[in-house]
Amino acid sequence: MQIYNTLTRKKEEFIPRNPPEVTMYVCGPTVYDLFHIGNARSFIMADIIRRYLEFKGYKVKYAMNLTDIDDKIIRKSNQEKTDAKNVAEKYIAAFFEDTGKLNIKKADIYPKATEHIQDIIAMIKELEQNGFAYNVDGNVFYDVSKFTGYGKLSGKKIDELEAGARIEINEEKRNPLDFSLWKKAKEGEPFWDSPWGKGRPGWHIECSAMSTKHLGETLDIHAGGSDLIFPHHENEIAQSEAAHKGNKFVNYWIHFGFLNIQNEKMSKSLGNFFTAREVLSKYSAETVRLFFAQTHYAGPLNFSEELLQAAQKGLEKILNLAEKADEEIKSGKKGIVPELDIEKFRVEFEAAMDDDFNTPQATAVIFDFVREANRAAAQQAGEVDAQYYKNVREFLEKTAQNVLGIISSSAGQNKDEGPSLEGDLIELLIKLRLEARQQKNFALSDKIRDELKNLGILLQDQKDKTTYKKNKEA
Ligand code: AMP
Ligand code: ZN
């Protein structure tokens, strides 16, 4: 398996330190607001990588930090006239709700900065003792000039970084690239006691301290959006390797490309964002995941409704086959097992994913498979044996469902439910919508469709009828 390593700037064979265990650390959200669909791209691609490692038989120990104290959280708590803890708790709950809806597997550990203050203090002390940190009146900084490898991840020399960096000017720093390890508390700010006085940790040290605590001094994989390469990940390396006497911090660095809007990075600060929640009110998690999987994780991707709609159409084909398979398996029909070389598709899927998690290629393999599986079944004159569909479903389960997460485990769930009041009411709305359309009242017919979608009920117009499908959350 090959992984592109940001540190070495080439694809490398993946060799975990202690197979089958793989340690993986992904920078998580700062919990001051709902996360946007750009953040979701990073979280989903990390999730697909983790799922694929599991598919390969690795036991992944996966940690994602939650930054629950920082300037933005404090600012928000002042706006909302509450304390930082309340803000963090509110948005942590929202984070779990939204990642759950996006079909993102739970991490094994979600370390929070505020629950690791002592570990963070211990690491800063280590840095001080090793000569990498200095204290100016309660503010502790990392002395970048002391770390010879500074710049190795971003591939820049210190003087280039100084020239290009947009770093805060601070009189107390010896060098503009030096960064905060411990921030002295200002009036009214939350604080913890420390050897340097009352204050709170800087952002970078949190990841170094918590990854060490939960996954050890050397990680197999560390991932995050490419905006984090500099300075965040560069600083993490400087801290961890200086505190651990040069012990290598990370073997494979993986960085996700930006989700852009009109070629500009989607971000809170530019205001050009959609929350994941907004997008999920229009598209299913599976559609969103397929939309992301169709582009390689490292490249840029423009957010576009057309591409989401195309993904939705494509997904339909996969889901139809999965549902058909579920039905046929239930029926237990006896007949002919059409010829289909599933092994060939499995090999192709794996080859694509082994090549630096080439999900666009892997999804192409799945579309080929769906086409071939439908064709092979259609070519049979007689009954197709349920065993055929078992094989087909098993392939889809291992690949599209378990690795890409684009089929929920309940595909076809609402097919055999039998009559229910809910079902009858939906059918009634479908009928009313049809009448509205016949009267050319498209505003009303669209409203019915959109409102149902908000409830997680997706209408699908076919030639002569409209069917519906329920999202797994509905
Ligand atoms: P934040 O809450 O801003 O620290 O971001 C959480 C994660 O989302 C980090 O890994 C970021 O690098 C990533 N991220 C932020 N914006 C984008 C974007 N537009 N596209 C992809 N990933 C992003
Ligand atoms: Zn981090």
Coordinates of C-alpha atoms and ligand atoms in Angstrom, one line a residue:
M1 CA 0.0 0.0 0.0
Q2 CA 1.4 3.4 -1.0
I3 CA 0.7 6.6 0.8
Y4 CA 1.8 10.1 -0.3
N5 CA 3.8 11.5 2.6
T6 CA 3.8 15.3 2.9
L7 CA 7.1 15.1 4.8
T8 CA 9.1 13.3 2.1
R9 CA 7.0 14.6 -0.8
K10 CA 6.7 11.2 -2.3
K11 CA 4.5 8.1 -2.3
E12 CA 5.9 5.5 0.1
E13 CA 5.1 2.0 1.0
F14 CA 3.1 2.0 4.2
I15 CA 4.8 0.1 7.0
P16 CA 3.2 0.5 10.3
R17 CA 5.4 0.3 13.4
N18 CA 3.5 -2.5 15.2
P19 CA 1.2 -4.3 12.8
P20 CA -1.6 -5.0 12.9
E21 CA -1.9 -1.9 15.0
V22 CA -2.0 1.4 13.2
T23 CA -2.1 4.7 15.2
M24 CA -3.8 7.6 13.5
Y25 CA -4.3 11.1 14.8
V26 CA -6.5 13.6 13.0
C27 CA -6.8 17.3 13.9
G28 CA -10.4 17.9 14.9
P29 CA -12.6 21.0 15.2
T30 CA -12.4 24.0 17.3
V31 CA -15.8 23.8 18.9
Y32 CA -17.1 27.4 18.7
D33 CA -19.7 26.9 15.9
L34 CA -21.2 24.3 13.6
F35 CA -18.7 22.8 11.2
H36 CA -18.9 23.6 7.5
I37 CA -18.9 21.2 4.6
G38 CA -15.2 22.0 4.0
N39 CA -14.4 20.7 7.4
A40 CA -16.6 17.8 6.6
R41 CA -14.5 16.9 3.6
S42 CA -11.4 16.5 5.8
F43 CA -13.4 14.5 8.4
I44 CA -14.9 12.2 5.7
M45 CA -11.7 11.5 3.8
A46 CA -10.0 10.7 7.1
D47 CA -12.9 8.4 7.9
I48 CA -12.5 6.6 4.5
I49 CA -8.8 6.1 5.0
R50 CA -9.4 4.7 8.5
R51 CA -12.1 2.4 7.1
Y52 CA -9.8 1.2 4.3
L53 CA -7.0 0.4 6.8
E54 CA -9.6 -1.7 8.7
F55 CA -10.6 -3.4 5.5
K56 CA -6.9 -4.3 5.1
G57 CA -7.0 -6.0 8.4
Y58 CA -5.3 -3.3 10.5
K59 CA -6.5 -2.5 14.0
V60 CA -6.7 1.3 13.8
K61 CA -6.3 3.3 17.0
Y62 CA -7.9 6.5 15.9
A63 CA -7.8 9.8 17.9
M64 CA -9.4 13.1 17.0
N65 CA -8.8 16.1 19.3
L66 CA -11.5 18.6 20.2
T67 CA -10.1 22.1 20.7
D68 CA -12.4 23.2 23.5
I69 CA -10.5 26.3 24.7
D70 CA -9.2 29.0 22.4
D71 CA -9.6 32.7 21.4
K72 CA -12.6 32.0 19.1
I73 CA -14.4 30.0 21.9
I74 CA -13.8 32.8 24.4
R75 CA -15.0 35.4 21.9
K76 CA -18.2 33.4 21.2
S77 CA -18.8 33.0 25.0
N78 CA -18.6 36.8 25.4
Q79 CA -21.1 37.2 22.5
E80 CA -23.5 34.6 23.9
K81 CA -23.0 35.9 27.5
T82 CA -22.1 32.5 28.8
D83 CA -18.8 30.8 29.7
A84 CA -16.4 29.0 27.4
K85 CA -17.3 25.6 28.8
N86 CA -20.9 26.0 27.7
V87 CA -20.0 27.1 24.2
A88 CA -17.7 24.1 23.9
E89 CA -20.2 21.7 25.2
K90 CA -22.9 22.9 22.9
Y91 CA -20.8 22.6 19.8
I92 CA -19.3 19.3 20.8
A93 CA -22.8 17.9 20.9
A94 CA -23.5 19.4 17.5
F95 CA -20.2 18.0 16.2
F96 CA -21.3 14.5 17.3
E97 CA -24.7 14.9 15.9
D98 CA -23.4 16.0 12.5
T99 CA -20.6 13.5 12.1
G100 CA -23.0 10.8 13.1
K101 CA -25.4 11.9 10.3
L102 CA -22.5 12.0 7.9
N103 CA -21.9 8.3 8.6
I104 CA -18.5 9.0 10.1
K105 CA -17.3 6.2 12.3
K106 CA -16.6 7.3 15.9
A107 CA -12.9 7.8 16.8
D108 CA -11.6 5.6 19.6
I109 CA -10.6 8.7 21.5
Y110 CA -11.7 12.3 21.4
P111 CA -9.2 14.0 23.7
K112 CA -10.2 17.5 24.8
A113 CA -7.6 20.2 25.6
T114 CA -9.3 21.2 28.9
E115 CA -9.0 17.6 30.1
H116 CA -5.3 17.4 29.4
I117 CA -4.0 20.6 31.0
Q118 CA -1.6 18.7 33.3
D119 CA -0.2 16.7 30.3
I120 CA 0.3 19.9 28.4
I121 CA 2.0 21.6 31.3
A122 CA 4.3 18.6 31.7
M123 CA 5.3 18.8 28.0
I124 CA 6.0 22.5 28.2
K125 CA 8.2 21.9 31.2
E126 CA 10.1 19.3 29.2
L127 CA 10.6 21.8 26.4
E128 CA 11.8 24.4 28.9
Q129 CA 14.3 21.9 30.4
N130 CA 15.5 21.0 27.0
G131 CA 16.1 24.6 26.1
F132 CA 13.4 25.1 23.6
A133 CA 11.0 27.4 25.5
Y134 CA 11.3 30.8 27.1
N135 CA 9.0 32.6 29.5
V136 CA 8.3 36.3 29.2
D137 CA 6.2 37.4 32.1
G138 CA 3.8 34.4 32.1
N139 CA 3.7 33.9 28.3
V140 CA 5.7 30.9 27.3
F141 CA 7.0 30.7 23.7
Y142 CA 8.7 28.0 21.6
D143 CA 12.1 29.1 20.4
V144 CA 12.1 28.1 16.7
S145 CA 15.7 28.9 16.2
K146 CA 16.7 26.0 18.6
F147 CA 15.0 23.3 16.5
T148 CA 17.2 22.5 13.5
G149 CA 14.5 20.7 11.6
Y150 CA 12.1 23.6 11.6
G151 CA 10.5 23.9 8.2
K152 CA 11.0 20.3 7.1
L153 CA 7.3 19.5 6.7
S154 CA 6.4 22.6 4.7
G155 CA 9.7 22.3 2.9
K156 CA 10.7 25.9 3.7
K157 CA 13.8 27.4 5.4
I158 CA 13.3 29.6 8.4
D159 CA 14.0 32.9 6.5
E160 CA 11.5 32.0 3.8
L161 CA 8.9 31.3 6.4
E162 CA 9.6 34.5 8.1
A163 CA 9.1 36.4 4.9
G164 CA 6.0 34.7 3.9
A165 CA 4.2 34.0 7.2
R166 CA 1.3 36.0 8.3
I167 CA 2.2 35.7 12.0
E168 CA 1.1 37.9 14.8
I169 CA 3.5 40.5 15.7
N170 CA 4.3 40.3 19.4
E171 CA 7.0 42.3 21.1
E172 CA 7.7 39.5 23.6
K173 CA 8.8 37.0 20.9
R174 CA 12.5 36.7 20.1
N175 CA 11.7 35.6 16.6
P176 CA 8.4 36.3 14.6
L177 CA 8.1 32.5 14.0
D178 CA 8.2 31.7 17.7
F179 CA 4.8 30.6 18.9
S180 CA 2.8 30.4 22.1
L181 CA 3.0 27.3 24.3
W182 CA 1.3 28.9 27.3
K183 CA -0.9 32.1 27.1
K184 CA -1.1 34.3 30.1
A185 CA -4.8 34.9 31.1
K186 CA -6.2 38.3 30.4
E187 CA -8.8 39.9 32.6
G188 CA -12.0 37.8 32.6
E189 CA -10.6 34.9 30.6
P190 CA -10.8 31.3 31.8
F191 CA -7.5 30.1 33.2
W192 CA -5.6 27.2 34.8
D193 CA -2.7 27.4 37.3
S194 CA 0.7 26.6 36.0
P195 CA 4.4 27.1 36.9
W196 CA 4.2 30.3 34.8
G197 CA 1.1 31.7 36.4
K198 CA -2.6 31.6 35.4
G199 CA -3.2 31.0 31.8
R200 CA -4.2 28.5 29.1
P201 CA -2.4 26.3 26.6
G202 CA -1.6 27.4 23.0
W203 CA -3.3 25.5 20.2
H204 CA -0.3 23.6 18.8
I205 CA 0.9 22.1 22.1
E206 CA -2.5 20.5 22.7
C207 CA -2.0 18.1 19.7
S208 CA 1.5 17.2 20.7
A209 CA 0.7 16.5 24.3
M210 CA -2.6 14.6 23.6
S211 CA -1.3 12.5 20.7
T212 CA 1.7 11.4 22.9
K213 CA -0.5 10.6 25.8
H214 CA -3.0 8.5 23.8
L215 CA -1.0 7.1 20.9
G216 CA 2.7 7.3 22.0
E217 CA 5.7 9.4 20.9
T218 CA 5.7 8.2 17.3
L219 CA 2.5 8.0 15.3
D220 CA 2.0 6.0 12.2
I221 CA -0.3 8.5 10.6
H222 CA -1.1 12.1 11.3
A223 CA -3.7 13.8 9.1
G224 CA -5.5 17.1 8.7
G225 CA -6.5 19.7 6.2
S226 CA -3.6 21.2 4.1
D227 CA -4.1 24.6 5.8
L228 CA -2.6 22.9 8.9
I229 CA 0.8 22.0 7.3
F230 CA 2.2 25.4 8.3
P231 CA 2.3 26.5 11.0
H232 CA 0.3 24.0 13.0
H233 CA 1.8 20.7 12.0
E234 CA 5.3 22.2 11.6
N235 CA 5.0 23.3 15.2
E236 CA 3.7 20.0 16.4
I237 CA 6.8 18.4 15.0
A238 CA 9.1 21.0 16.6
Q239 CA 7.4 20.5 20.0
S240 CA 7.1 16.7 20.0
E241 CA 10.6 16.0 18.6
A242 CA 12.2 18.5 20.9
A243 CA 10.4 17.1 24.0
H244 CA 11.2 13.5 23.0
K245 CA 14.9 14.0 22.4
G246 CA 14.6 13.8 18.6
N247 CA 12.4 10.7 18.5
K248 CA 10.5 10.9 15.2
F249 CA 7.0 12.3 15.7
V250 CA 5.1 11.0 12.7
N251 CA 5.9 8.4 10.0
Y252 CA 3.2 9.4 7.4
W253 CA 1.7 12.8 7.1
I254 CA -1.5 13.0 5.1
H255 CA -3.1 16.3 4.1
F256 CA -6.5 16.9 2.6
G257 CA -7.1 19.4 -0.2
F258 CA -9.5 22.3 0.3
L259 CA -13.1 22.3 -0.5
N260 CA -13.4 25.6 -2.4
I261 CA -16.2 27.8 -3.5
Q262 CA -15.5 29.4 -6.8
N263 CA -11.8 28.5 -6.4
E264 CA -11.5 30.1 -3.0
K265 CA -11.1 28.0 0.2
M266 CA -14.3 27.6 2.1
S267 CA -13.8 29.1 5.5
K268 CA -15.6 30.7 8.3
S269 CA -13.5 33.8 8.1
L270 CA -14.3 34.5 4.4
G271 CA -18.0 33.7 5.1
N272 CA -18.3 31.6 2.0
F273 CA -19.4 28.5 3.7
F274 CA -22.4 26.1 4.0
T275 CA -22.7 24.2 7.3
A276 CA -22.7 20.4 7.0
R277 CA -26.2 20.6 8.4
E278 CA -27.5 22.8 5.6
V279 CA -26.1 20.5 3.0
L280 CA -27.5 17.5 4.8
S281 CA -31.0 19.0 4.7
K282 CA -30.8 18.7 0.9
Y283 CA -28.6 15.7 0.3
S284 CA -28.2 12.4 2.0
A285 CA -24.9 11.6 3.8
E286 CA -24.3 9.0 1.2
T287 CA -24.6 11.5 -1.6
V288 CA -22.2 13.9 0.1
R289 CA -19.7 11.1 0.7
L290 CA -19.9 9.9 -2.9
F291 CA -19.4 13.5 -4.0
F292 CA -16.2 13.7 -2.0
A293 CA -15.0 10.2 -2.8
Q294 CA -15.1 11.1 -6.5
T295 CA -12.2 13.4 -6.1
H296 CA -8.8 12.4 -4.7
Y297 CA -8.4 13.5 -1.1
A298 CA -5.3 15.6 -1.8
G299 CA -6.6 17.7 -4.7
P300 CA -8.8 20.8 -4.6
L301 CA -12.5 20.4 -5.1
N302 CA -15.1 23.0 -5.9
F303 CA -18.3 22.8 -4.0
S304 CA -21.1 22.6 -6.6
E305 CA -24.7 21.7 -6.6
E306 CA -24.4 20.2 -10.0
L307 CA -21.8 17.8 -8.9
L308 CA -23.8 16.9 -5.8
Q309 CA -26.8 16.2 -8.0
A310 CA -24.7 14.1 -10.3
A311 CA -23.4 12.2 -7.3
Q312 CA -27.0 11.7 -6.2
K313 CA -27.9 10.3 -9.6
G314 CA -24.9 8.0 -9.6
L315 CA -25.6 6.8 -6.1
E316 CA -29.2 5.9 -7.1
K317 CA -27.7 3.2 -9.4
I318 CA -25.7 1.7 -6.6
L319 CA -28.5 1.8 -4.1
N320 CA -31.0 0.3 -6.6
L321 CA -28.7 -2.7 -7.0
A322 CA -28.2 -3.0 -3.3
E323 CA -31.9 -2.9 -2.7
K324 CA -32.7 -5.3 -5.5
A325 CA -30.1 -7.6 -4.0
D326 CA -31.7 -7.4 -0.5
E327 CA -35.1 -8.2 -1.9
E328 CA -33.8 -11.1 -4.0
I329 CA -31.9 -12.5 -1.0
K330 CA -35.0 -12.4 1.0
S331 CA -37.0 -14.2 -1.7
G332 CA -34.5 -17.1 -1.6
K333 CA -35.2 -17.8 -5.3
K334 CA -33.7 -20.8 -6.9
G335 CA -32.4 -20.6 -10.5
I336 CA -29.3 -19.8 -12.5
V337 CA -26.3 -18.0 -11.0
P338 CA -25.1 -15.6 -13.8
E339 CA -21.5 -15.4 -14.5
L340 CA -19.7 -12.4 -12.9
D341 CA -16.1 -12.2 -12.1
I342 CA -16.5 -10.5 -8.7
E343 CA -12.9 -11.3 -7.8
K344 CA -11.7 -9.1 -10.7
F345 CA -13.6 -6.1 -9.3
R346 CA -12.3 -6.8 -5.8
V347 CA -8.7 -6.8 -7.1
E348 CA -9.3 -3.5 -9.0
F349 CA -11.0 -1.8 -6.0
E350 CA -8.1 -2.8 -3.8
A351 CA -5.5 -1.7 -6.3
A352 CA -7.1 1.7 -6.5
M353 CA -7.3 2.2 -2.8
D354 CA -3.8 0.8 -2.3
D355 CA -2.5 3.6 -4.6
D356 CA -2.7 6.4 -2.1
F357 CA -6.4 5.9 -1.4
N358 CA -7.5 6.6 -5.0
T359 CA -11.2 6.9 -4.2
P360 CA -12.2 8.3 -7.7
Q361 CA -10.7 5.2 -9.2
A362 CA -12.3 3.0 -6.6
T363 CA -15.8 4.5 -7.1
A364 CA -15.3 4.0 -10.9
V365 CA -14.7 0.3 -10.1
I366 CA -18.0 0.2 -8.2
F367 CA -19.9 1.8 -11.0
D368 CA -18.4 -0.7 -13.5
F369 CA -19.4 -3.5 -11.1
V370 CA -23.0 -2.2 -10.8
R371 CA -23.3 -2.0 -14.6
E372 CA -21.8 -5.5 -15.1
A373 CA -23.9 -7.1 -12.3
N374 CA -27.1 -5.7 -13.8
R375 CA -26.1 -6.7 -17.3
A376 CA -25.2 -10.3 -16.3
A377 CA -28.6 -10.7 -14.4
A378 CA -30.6 -9.2 -17.3
Q379 CA -29.0 -11.5 -19.8
Q380 CA -30.4 -14.6 -18.0
A381 CA -33.6 -15.8 -19.6
G382 CA -34.7 -17.7 -16.5
E383 CA -34.9 -16.9 -12.8
V384 CA -31.7 -15.6 -11.2
D385 CA -30.7 -17.5 -8.1
A386 CA -30.6 -15.6 -4.8
Q387 CA -27.0 -16.8 -4.3
Y388 CA -26.0 -14.4 -7.2
Y389 CA -27.4 -11.5 -5.3
K390 CA -25.8 -12.6 -2.1
N391 CA -22.4 -12.4 -3.8
V392 CA -23.3 -9.1 -5.3
R393 CA -24.5 -7.7 -2.0
E394 CA -21.4 -8.9 -0.2
F395 CA -19.1 -7.1 -2.6
L396 CA -21.1 -3.9 -2.2
E397 CA -21.1 -4.3 1.5
K398 CA -17.3 -4.7 1.8
T399 CA -16.5 -1.8 -0.6
A400 CA -19.2 0.8 -1.1
Q401 CA -20.8 0.3 2.4
N402 CA -17.9 -0.5 4.8
V403 CA -15.1 1.4 3.1
L404 CA -16.6 4.4 1.3
G405 CA -19.7 4.6 3.5
I406 CA -22.0 5.4 0.6
I407 CA -24.6 2.7 1.3
S408 CA -26.1 2.8 4.8
S409 CA -26.5 -0.6 6.3
S410 CA -30.3 -0.3 5.9
A411 CA -30.4 0.1 2.1
G412 CA -33.8 -1.0 0.9
Q413 CA -35.2 -0.7 4.4
N414 CA -38.4 0.8 3.5
K415 CA -39.2 -1.6 0.7
D416 CA -40.8 -4.3 2.6
E417 CA -42.3 -2.5 5.5
G418 CA -45.9 -3.2 4.6
P419 CA -48.7 -0.7 5.1
S420 CA -48.2 1.9 7.9
L421 CA -49.8 5.2 8.7
E422 CA -46.6 7.0 7.9
G423 CA -46.3 5.3 4.5
D424 CA -50.0 6.2 3.8
L425 CA -49.4 9.8 4.7
I426 CA -46.3 10.0 2.4
E427 CA -48.3 8.4 -0.4
L428 CA -51.0 11.0 0.2
L429 CA -48.5 13.8 -0.1
I430 CA -47.1 12.3 -3.3
K431 CA -50.6 12.3 -4.7
L432 CA -51.2 15.9 -3.7
R433 CA -47.9 16.9 -5.2
L434 CA -48.8 15.2 -8.5
E435 CA -52.1 17.2 -8.5
A436 CA -50.2 20.4 -7.8
R437 CA -47.9 19.7 -10.8
Q438 CA -50.8 18.9 -13.0
Q439 CA -52.2 22.3 -12.1
K440 CA -48.7 23.8 -12.8
N441 CA -48.4 24.9 -9.2
F442 CA -44.7 24.1 -9.2
A443 CA -44.0 26.3 -6.1
L444 CA -46.3 24.0 -4.1
S445 CA -45.1 20.8 -5.6
D446 CA -41.5 21.7 -5.0
K447 CA -42.4 22.7 -1.4
I448 CA -43.9 19.3 -0.8
R449 CA -40.7 17.7 -2.1
D450 CA -38.4 19.9 -0.1
E451 CA -40.3 19.7 3.1
L452 CA -40.3 15.9 2.8
K453 CA -36.6 16.0 2.1
N454 CA -36.1 18.0 5.3
L455 CA -37.8 15.1 7.1
G456 CA -35.4 12.7 5.5
I457 CA -37.9 11.4 2.9
L458 CA -36.5 11.6 -0.6
L459 CA -39.0 11.5 -3.5
Q460 CA -37.8 9.9 -6.7
D461 CA -39.7 10.6 -9.9
Q462 CA -39.7 7.8 -12.3
K463 CA -41.4 7.6 -15.7
D464 CA -44.9 6.7 -14.5
K465 CA -44.7 7.0 -10.8
T466 CA -43.1 8.6 -7.8
T467 CA -41.4 6.5 -5.2
Y468 CA -39.8 7.5 -1.9
K469 CA -36.9 6.5 0.2
K470 CA -36.1 7.2 3.8
N471 CA -32.8 8.4 5.0
K472 CA -31.4 6.2 7.7
E473 CA -31.9 8.9 10.3
A474 CA -35.5 9.6 9.5
Ligands
AMP1 P1 -10.9 23.9 12.1 O1 -12.2 23.7 13.0 O2 -10.9 25.2 11.3 O3 -9.6 23.8 13.0 O4 -10.9 22.8 11.0 C1 -11.1 21.4 11.3 C2 -10.5 20.6 10.1 O5 -11.1 21.0 8.9 C3 -9.0 20.8 9.9 O6 -8.4 19.6 9.6 C4 -8.9 21.8 8.8 O7 -7.7 21.7 8.1 C5 -10.1 21.3 7.9 N1 -10.6 22.3 7.0 C6 -10.9 23.6 7.2 N2 -11.4 24.2 6.1 C7 -11.4 23.3 5.1 C8 -11.7 23.3 3.7 N3 -12.2 24.4 3.1 N4 -11.6 22.2 3.0 C9 -11.1 21.0 3.6 N5 -10.7 21.0 4.9 C10 -10.9 22.1 5.7
ZN2 ZN -3.6 19.4 15.5

